[in-house]
């Protein structure tokens, strides 16, 4: 129901935009979030956005570099990633929750993930 795409290989300092398209149901009233998980580490919060786009939150590690946005008409959420660093390398997952939260357990629906690799 959530399909993430747009990952790839990029050099440090570059930009990438990942997308998450929802199908099968509408997520316009849900909080949409992005998480990431790198090898050997726990899944960590990246960013979240309220259904109305009036409220967003980003992890300190990406603040000022990443921007989350959504298009409810297209049932799609985006994560624009600029000034990428090697430590941003991870599988990026989109998820949907009925509440504004930064913990994975608060999210009910998950996409399959898309790999982002940043080379130094």
Tab-separated table of C-alpha atoms in Angstrom:
chain	number	residue	atom	x	y	z
A	1	UNK	CA	0.000	0.000	0.000
A	2	UNK	CA	3.024	2.281	0.434
A	3	UNK	CA	5.594	2.184	-2.326
A	4	UNK	CA	8.880	4.014	-1.837
A	5	UNK	CA	11.047	4.920	-4.801
A	6	UNK	CA	13.783	7.278	-5.908
A	7	UNK	CA	16.721	5.894	-4.005
A	8	UNK	CA	20.102	5.460	-5.597
A	9	UNK	CA	23.793	6.227	-5.469
A	10	UNK	CA	24.926	9.827	-5.063
A	11	UNK	CA	28.170	11.539	-4.167
A	12	UNK	CA	28.601	13.381	-0.902
A	13	UNK	CA	27.208	16.876	-1.171
A	14	UNK	CA	24.660	15.821	-3.755
A	15	UNK	CA	20.883	15.703	-3.648
A	16	UNK	CA	18.226	13.065	-4.020
A	17	UNK	CA	14.459	13.010	-3.697
A	18	UNK	CA	12.657	9.901	-2.570
A	19	UNK	CA	8.931	9.449	-2.977
A	20	UNK	CA	6.306	7.334	-1.333
A	21	UNK	CA	3.120	6.592	-3.234
A	22	UNK	CA	0.095	5.211	-1.451
A	23	UNK	CA	-2.401	2.913	-3.076
A	24	UNK	CA	-5.363	0.883	-1.994
A	25	UNK	CA	-6.492	3.458	0.526
A	26	UNK	CA	-6.172	7.163	1.134
A	27	UNK	CA	-3.654	8.389	3.664
A	28	UNK	CA	-4.650	12.031	3.480
A	29	UNK	CA	-5.686	12.074	7.152
A	30	UNK	CA	-2.589	10.239	8.362
A	31	UNK	CA	0.722	11.540	9.557
A	32	UNK	CA	3.351	10.404	7.080
A	33	UNK	CA	6.870	9.694	8.202
A	34	UNK	CA	10.248	8.719	6.868
A	35	UNK	CA	12.591	6.443	8.745
A	36	UNK	CA	15.936	4.974	7.811
A	37	UNK	CA	17.929	1.959	8.791
A	38	UNK	CA	21.549	1.251	8.077
A	39	UNK	CA	23.323	-2.049	8.500
A	40	UNK	CA	23.576	-3.127	12.115
A	41	UNK	CA	21.608	-0.178	13.442
A	42	UNK	CA	18.073	0.335	14.634
A	43	UNK	CA	15.507	2.057	12.492
A	44	UNK	CA	15.644	5.775	13.165
A	45	UNK	CA	13.265	8.652	12.630
A	46	UNK	CA	14.045	11.079	9.818
A	47	UNK	CA	10.998	13.298	9.316
A	48	UNK	CA	7.232	13.454	9.632
A	49	UNK	CA	4.451	15.607	8.272
A	50	UNK	CA	0.873	16.136	9.364
A	51	UNK	CA	-1.964	15.477	6.988
A	52	UNK	CA	-2.560	19.175	6.458
A	53	UNK	CA	1.153	19.841	5.841
A	54	UNK	CA	0.890	22.494	8.543
A	55	UNK	CA	3.273	20.700	10.815
A	56	UNK	CA	6.530	18.945	10.117
A	57	UNK	CA	9.332	17.548	12.189
A	58	UNK	CA	12.853	16.506	11.306
A	59	UNK	CA	15.552	14.713	13.207
A	60	UNK	CA	18.401	16.932	14.339
A	61	UNK	CA	20.811	14.963	12.164
A	62	UNK	CA	19.017	16.042	8.971
A	63	UNK	CA	17.583	19.404	9.965
A	64	UNK	CA	18.425	22.075	7.418
A	65	UNK	CA	19.314	19.464	4.796
A	66	UNK	CA	16.172	17.345	4.386
A	67	UNK	CA	12.654	18.557	3.673
A	68	UNK	CA	9.491	16.503	3.890
A	69	UNK	CA	6.405	17.406	1.873
A	70	UNK	CA	3.243	15.757	0.671
A	71	UNK	CA	0.690	15.967	-2.107
A	72	UNK	CA	-2.585	14.656	-0.755
A	73	UNK	CA	-4.263	14.851	-4.139
A	74	UNK	CA	-1.669	12.406	-5.457
A	75	UNK	CA	-1.472	10.411	-2.237
A	76	UNK	CA	2.287	10.891	-2.279
A	77	UNK	CA	4.877	12.049	0.246
A	78	UNK	CA	8.363	13.252	-0.637
A	79	UNK	CA	11.689	13.580	1.113
A	80	UNK	CA	14.058	16.024	-0.510
A	81	UNK	CA	17.594	15.332	0.645
A	82	UNK	CA	20.313	17.907	0.054
A	83	UNK	CA	23.947	18.113	1.132
A	84	UNK	CA	24.010	14.368	1.547
A	85	UNK	CA	26.693	12.781	3.694
A	86	UNK	CA	28.049	9.213	3.723
A	87	UNK	CA	26.384	8.712	7.101
A	88	UNK	CA	22.995	9.242	5.395
A	89	UNK	CA	23.488	5.900	3.652
A	90	UNK	CA	20.594	3.644	4.638
A	91	UNK	CA	17.382	2.042	3.498
A	92	UNK	CA	14.700	4.693	3.695
A	93	UNK	CA	11.185	3.682	4.660
A	94	UNK	CA	7.960	5.621	4.506
A	95	UNK	CA	5.222	4.954	7.001
A	96	UNK	CA	1.773	6.159	8.056
A	97	UNK	CA	0.470	6.857	11.528
A	98	UNK	CA	-2.680	8.268	13.089
A	99	UNK	CA	-0.606	10.389	15.435
A	100	UNK	CA	2.374	12.681	15.155
A	101	UNK	CA	5.270	10.644	16.462
A	102	UNK	CA	8.943	9.896	15.914
A	103	UNK	CA	8.943	6.284	17.064
A	104	UNK	CA	8.525	3.366	14.646
A	105	UNK	CA	6.001	1.633	16.903
A	106	UNK	CA	3.538	4.492	16.371
A	107	UNK	CA	3.311	3.779	12.663
A	108	UNK	CA	0.753	1.308	11.343
A	109	UNK	CA	1.647	1.045	7.669
A	110	UNK	CA	5.100	0.671	6.121
A	111	UNK	CA	6.540	0.749	2.646
A	112	UNK	CA	9.177	-1.674	1.452
A	113	UNK	CA	12.087	0.768	1.606
A	114	UNK	CA	14.431	2.278	-0.933
A	115	UNK	CA	18.222	2.198	-0.722
A	116	UNK	CA	20.129	5.466	-0.572
A	117	UNK	CA	23.898	5.238	-0.826
A	118	UNK	CA	26.129	8.271	-0.443
A	119	UNK	CA	29.718	7.851	-1.556
A	120	UNK	CA	32.552	9.897	-0.112
